[in-house]
Amino acid sequence: MGKRLVVIGGDAAGGSAASQAKKRTRDLDVVMFERGRATSYSACGIPYWIGGAVTDEAALVARTPEQHRAAGIDVRMRTEVTAIDTARQEVHWRDLDGGGEGTEPYDDLVYATGSVPMRPPVPGMDAAGVYGVQVLDDGVALRKELDSGRVQRVVVVGGGYIGLEIAEACRVRGLDVTVVDLSATPVGTFDPDIGEFLADAVRGESIQLVLSDGVVAVETGADGRACAVVTASGRELPADLVVLGLGVRPNVRLAVEAGIPLGTSGGIAVDARMRTQVPGVWAAGDCVESLHRLSGQRVVVALGTHANKQGRVAGINIGGGYATFPGVIGTAITKICDTEAARTGLAEAEAEGAGYSFVTAVVDSTTRAGYFPGAQPIRVKMIAERRSGRLLGAQLVGRKGSAKRIDALAVCIWNEMTVDDILSLDLSYAPPFAPVWDPVLIAARKALEAVEADPR
Amino acid sequence: MGKRLVVIGGDAAGGSAASQAKKRTRDLDVVMFERGRATSYSACGIPYWIGGAVTDEAALVARTPEQHRAAGIDVRMRTEVTAIDTARQEVHWRDLDGGGEGTEPYDDLVYATGSVPMRPPVPGMDAAGVYGVQVLDDGVALRKELDSGRVQRVVVVGGGYIGLEIAEACRVRGLDVTVVDLSATPVGTFDPDIGEFLADAVRGESIQLVLSDGVVAVETGADGRACAVVTASGRELPADLVVLGLGVRPNVRLAVEAGIPLGTSGGIAVDARMRTQVPGVWAAGDCVESLHRLSGQRVVVALGTHANKQGRVAGINIGGGYATFPGVIGTAITKICDTEAARTGLAEAEAEGAGYSFVTAVVDSTTRAGYFPGAQPIRVKMIAERRSGRLLGAQLVGRKGSAKRIDALAVCIWNEMTVDDILSLDLSYAPPFAPVWDPVLIAARKALEAVEADPR
């Protein structure tokens, strides 16, 4: 008489929740619905598969439906959940290929529907030839277009992480690529003094940047396909293909219809154990909101690493264990060819928005001792709370070997360290790995000086 | 009527103390004695200069005597302090080249004499042809020997960090190199399951390893020069040159003679502000002992990064400011060609010695998403306190891009995080930089499982 767990969505969050719950409670019946053709794949890897750095689509899949089934999970592929009845504790489903329909009862439900790409509400945005890159099937469709040979000019709408990754992928394939973004520098979540390095790197790849400009229309040709992107400043950018890189929003339609409450951010509201406000219903992944530990606000952050952790937490709790997801601090990392950038905590505008008063410090240093062969430039920025000196945010940009150093600063922020504390940290040092004053420590020194210089 | 600061030793600690104090108190007279030919140089860079990776000796010098003088410091090069009179508050000095002698009064004294290479007390260890690599002048002498062309066979006594770096440098120069070490794996401060990777890397460079064996004698030829190293197991290793890589001990002779107390570890005892137990006398760098924040014991750690921080702290306090050095946690990093290794906190034997009961977890993963080109193997080991789950130590070994990741774990240990806490950290993720479960997080998961499996 095992209980029954139903999981909606078979990617990172859903797959992790199903696996963890099943592992802990062998007599639990687990049914996982996935409307696409793949389970547990790396959405973040799609741009690299499109660009050819990853040659095999199957490599993106961490766990196939067959592997999930071997673990005792009843996986229903290409099957969409069309409604949730939280009173009867059942979901309605439809087989997208065969056309069959049915109902599945649950004791526990995990809502892990992910996100959908943002589409600006402008004419032509739904035309043929306009692609999002959110699920693996999107990537398959986009890659098929690129492989067709009829695409030469690509316009990427939005210069965020995914936008730039797709732009680089298309450039690697020899296409003409233009990126349009509202911000003054690409990846607007970086401050401009970091973003300008990314802009240089993007231009260095011969990718055209149209910045501080928005898209007002997608024009379509006689065949109904997108043929150009028109911007607010009046530019008309010819395009054989348009890719959306504006980020994503949580896929909450089903939840809203079922009366599962959202939070202030528009994501599904969950507690620390990933419970929604409806008994028996859990949620995890891109569709939920998380506590931002610095702003104290709820935010939606679509990132595979959170989705995996949240799915694991939900699965452990459903399986009778105890685990919590304590929130996020906004860590992110990206690269354009050999230029790497990363951030953690709050950027300047975010810190202002959260009500903090702060000082900043920016230092230019090298990844190795300056005299050591292969030393690469690295810029470190720190944002520290005025008076207390607490580190509120950090950003790094540089060449190879720069960006993953953000993790040490993420741990500093997680532990609410001050720049004065950070200055004393016992970080690793040897000439092939860092100057004797690590760039991170130099930045902390400068930030401390800024805090001390402004003690109001 | 400025006060007078005398600094003994002009490398990292002494130079930093002099600079900071002078910067904060312009009317302070600062006299810095250095018995060698260089100030503020990177001792850690010497092996790379010997190997040729660093081509210019001058590149190792962060600040020349002239630069110190331009900052208002009265630098006395090639001048050895021969005695300290703490009652009269003066030091006696001797000009090593000119032969002059004199006395210099002080209000504050910084003792920053560094360390001396350990020499096992066996016959022949003081013979010509046996070199330490501690100060830049040692490196100059050693390099001159190597450049002479009469050296083909080098035996390195001790396979620690410096020993291996020198071994690699000699190998790069095409010499036959053998490393002798008492430990079962090189760099005995790593646990054997990490050290075995280093052993493979060393052998991969065609460096001969003689492990679990000690040196009992250095044989000398008719010319009085070292010609072979004899080990406890009876091996006789022919050597045109012998290099000491056994580590160092604090250079405390002068301090002992002056009655400046040492601590239990044999280094000079200092408080958090770097004050010795004698009024007006400060100490910093390789010659002092520091609090190990995990064991609670005092330890001597000779490392440029600590020396710089301690010198800065002493200088700030002497200059009327306030700063403290809060101790160390044993972070270290090294590489042998493309194999990188790093550690922080306590190794197994150290944790046992400190009285901890613990569990361990070892995971093998990749530096990037497994499907991403250039993903390199990385092994992460964690040592967590039993019951509490507090991270006591971590070790990493892998290929390029592995080792600097230790910093995030150093910050975890610094903040006394448990492996359960670490598991939730918001570390950076994108396929070119990490698998979606970062190796560090996987290790924390495994360590948590080990803690939970052994709740006694």
PDB file of C-alpha atoms in Angstrom, chain B residues 226-313:
ATOM      1  CA  ALA B 226      79.025  16.115  -2.261  1.00  0.00           C
ATOM      2  CA  CYS B 227      79.074  13.187  -4.678  1.00  0.00           C
ATOM      3  CA  ALA B 228      76.326  10.857  -3.420  1.00  0.00           C
ATOM      4  CA  VAL B 229      73.427  10.561  -1.023  1.00  0.00           C
ATOM      5  CA  VAL B 230      73.092   7.419   1.097  1.00  0.00           C
ATOM      6  CA  THR B 231      69.657   6.387   2.355  1.00  0.00           C
ATOM      7  CA  ALA B 232      68.520   4.408   5.381  1.00  0.00           C
ATOM      8  CA  SER B 233      67.575   1.455   3.175  1.00  0.00           C
ATOM      9  CA  GLY B 234      71.157   1.370   1.894  1.00  0.00           C
ATOM     10  CA  ARG B 235      70.729   3.026  -1.478  1.00  0.00           C
ATOM     11  CA  GLU B 236      73.569   5.121  -2.768  1.00  0.00           C
ATOM     12  CA  LEU B 237      72.333   7.861  -5.075  1.00  0.00           C
ATOM     13  CA  PRO B 238      75.096   9.525  -7.111  1.00  0.00           C
ATOM     14  CA  ALA B 239      74.773  13.298  -7.048  1.00  0.00           C
ATOM     15  CA  ASP B 240      76.673  16.175  -8.615  1.00  0.00           C
ATOM     16  CA  LEU B 241      74.437  18.445  -6.575  1.00  0.00           C
ATOM     17  CA  VAL B 242      72.247  17.993  -3.495  1.00  0.00           C
ATOM     18  CA  VAL B 243      69.321  20.316  -2.818  1.00  0.00           C
ATOM     19  CA  LEU B 244      67.547  20.541   0.524  1.00  0.00           C
ATOM     20  CA  GLY B 245      63.770  20.397   0.237  1.00  0.00           C
ATOM     21  CA  LEU B 246      62.934  19.384   3.793  1.00  0.00           C
ATOM     22  CA  GLY B 247      61.233  22.604   4.680  1.00  0.00           C
ATOM     23  CA  VAL B 248      62.461  25.310   6.950  1.00  0.00           C
ATOM     24  CA  ARG B 249      62.676  26.280  10.583  1.00  0.00           C
ATOM     25  CA  PRO B 250      62.258  29.764  11.987  1.00  0.00           C
ATOM     26  CA  ASN B 251      65.412  31.831  12.144  1.00  0.00           C
ATOM     27  CA  VAL B 252      65.288  32.687  15.857  1.00  0.00           C
ATOM     28  CA  ARG B 253      68.929  32.641  16.936  1.00  0.00           C
ATOM     29  CA  LEU B 254      69.205  36.389  17.485  1.00  0.00           C
ATOM     30  CA  ALA B 255      65.877  36.481  19.290  1.00  0.00           C
ATOM     31  CA  VAL B 256      66.879  33.681  21.637  1.00  0.00           C
ATOM     32  CA  GLU B 257      70.155  35.413  22.410  1.00  0.00           C
ATOM     33  CA  ALA B 258      68.250  38.622  23.162  1.00  0.00           C
ATOM     34  CA  GLY B 259      65.760  36.904  25.431  1.00  0.00           C
ATOM     35  CA  ILE B 260      62.753  37.347  23.158  1.00  0.00           C
ATOM     36  CA  PRO B 261      60.562  34.369  24.104  1.00  0.00           C
ATOM     37  CA  LEU B 262      59.681  31.606  21.674  1.00  0.00           C
ATOM     38  CA  GLY B 263      56.395  29.738  21.721  1.00  0.00           C
ATOM     39  CA  THR B 264      55.834  26.004  22.040  1.00  0.00           C
ATOM     40  CA  SER B 265      56.332  25.471  18.323  1.00  0.00           C
ATOM     41  CA  GLY B 266      59.795  27.025  18.263  1.00  0.00           C
ATOM     42  CA  GLY B 267      58.709  30.198  16.497  1.00  0.00           C
ATOM     43  CA  ILE B 268      58.697  33.585  18.156  1.00  0.00           C
ATOM     44  CA  ALA B 269      55.625  34.015  20.355  1.00  0.00           C
ATOM     45  CA  VAL B 270      53.431  36.922  19.219  1.00  0.00           C
ATOM     46  CA  ASP B 271      49.975  38.195  20.057  1.00  0.00           C
ATOM     47  CA  ALA B 272      47.244  39.020  17.556  1.00  0.00           C
ATOM     48  CA  ARG B 273      48.846  42.417  16.818  1.00  0.00           C
ATOM     49  CA  MET B 274      52.257  40.766  16.219  1.00  0.00           C
ATOM     50  CA  ARG B 275      53.776  41.987  19.496  1.00  0.00           C
ATOM     51  CA  THR B 276      56.380  39.747  21.087  1.00  0.00           C
ATOM     52  CA  GLN B 277      56.530  39.432  24.858  1.00  0.00           C
ATOM     53  CA  VAL B 278      59.246  42.112  25.002  1.00  0.00           C
ATOM     54  CA  PRO B 279      57.918  45.693  24.998  1.00  0.00           C
ATOM     55  CA  GLY B 280      58.599  47.525  21.764  1.00  0.00           C
ATOM     56  CA  VAL B 281      59.592  44.376  19.917  1.00  0.00           C
ATOM     57  CA  TRP B 282      57.352  43.034  17.155  1.00  0.00           C
ATOM     58  CA  ALA B 283      57.869  40.022  14.937  1.00  0.00           C
ATOM     59  CA  ALA B 284      56.402  38.853  11.652  1.00  0.00           C
ATOM     60  CA  GLY B 285      56.892  36.330   8.860  1.00  0.00           C
ATOM     61  CA  ASP B 286      58.481  32.889   8.737  1.00  0.00           C
ATOM     62  CA  CYS B 287      60.155  33.358  12.142  1.00  0.00           C
ATOM     63  CA  VAL B 288      56.930  33.651  14.172  1.00  0.00           C
ATOM     64  CA  GLU B 289      54.344  31.145  15.217  1.00  0.00           C
ATOM     65  CA  SER B 290      50.651  31.588  14.422  1.00  0.00           C
ATOM     66  CA  LEU B 291      47.426  30.271  15.836  1.00  0.00           C
ATOM     67  CA  HIS B 292      46.079  27.337  13.858  1.00  0.00           C
ATOM     68  CA  ARG B 293      42.369  28.060  14.030  1.00  0.00           C
ATOM     69  CA  LEU B 294      41.338  24.407  13.844  1.00  0.00           C
ATOM     70  CA  SER B 295      43.785  22.690  16.152  1.00  0.00           C
ATOM     71  CA  GLY B 296      43.982  25.594  18.552  1.00  0.00           C
ATOM     72  CA  GLN B 297      47.737  25.018  18.599  1.00  0.00           C
ATOM     73  CA  ARG B 298      50.511  27.418  17.703  1.00  0.00           C
ATOM     74  CA  VAL B 299      52.279  26.510  14.486  1.00  0.00           C
ATOM     75  CA  VAL B 300      55.045  27.864  12.277  1.00  0.00           C
ATOM     76  CA  VAL B 301      53.983  28.207   8.640  1.00  0.00           C
ATOM     77  CA  ALA B 302      56.559  29.721   6.300  1.00  0.00           C
ATOM     78  CA  LEU B 303      54.575  31.259   3.471  1.00  0.00           C
ATOM     79  CA  GLY B 304      54.869  34.604   1.717  1.00  0.00           C
ATOM     80  CA  THR B 305      51.190  35.368   1.973  1.00  0.00           C
ATOM     81  CA  HIS B 306      51.246  35.133   5.777  1.00  0.00           C
ATOM     82  CA  ALA B 307      54.505  37.083   5.968  1.00  0.00           C
ATOM     83  CA  ASN B 308      53.005  39.930   3.953  1.00  0.00           C
ATOM     84  CA  LYS B 309      49.846  40.026   6.055  1.00  0.00           C
ATOM     85  CA  GLN B 310      51.730  39.834   9.348  1.00  0.00           C
ATOM     86  CA  GLY B 311      54.181  42.542   8.286  1.00  0.00           C
ATOM     87  CA  ARG B 312      51.272  44.746   7.297  1.00  0.00           C
ATOM     88  CA  VAL B 313      49.566  44.147  10.653  1.00  0.00           C
TER      89      VAL B 313
END
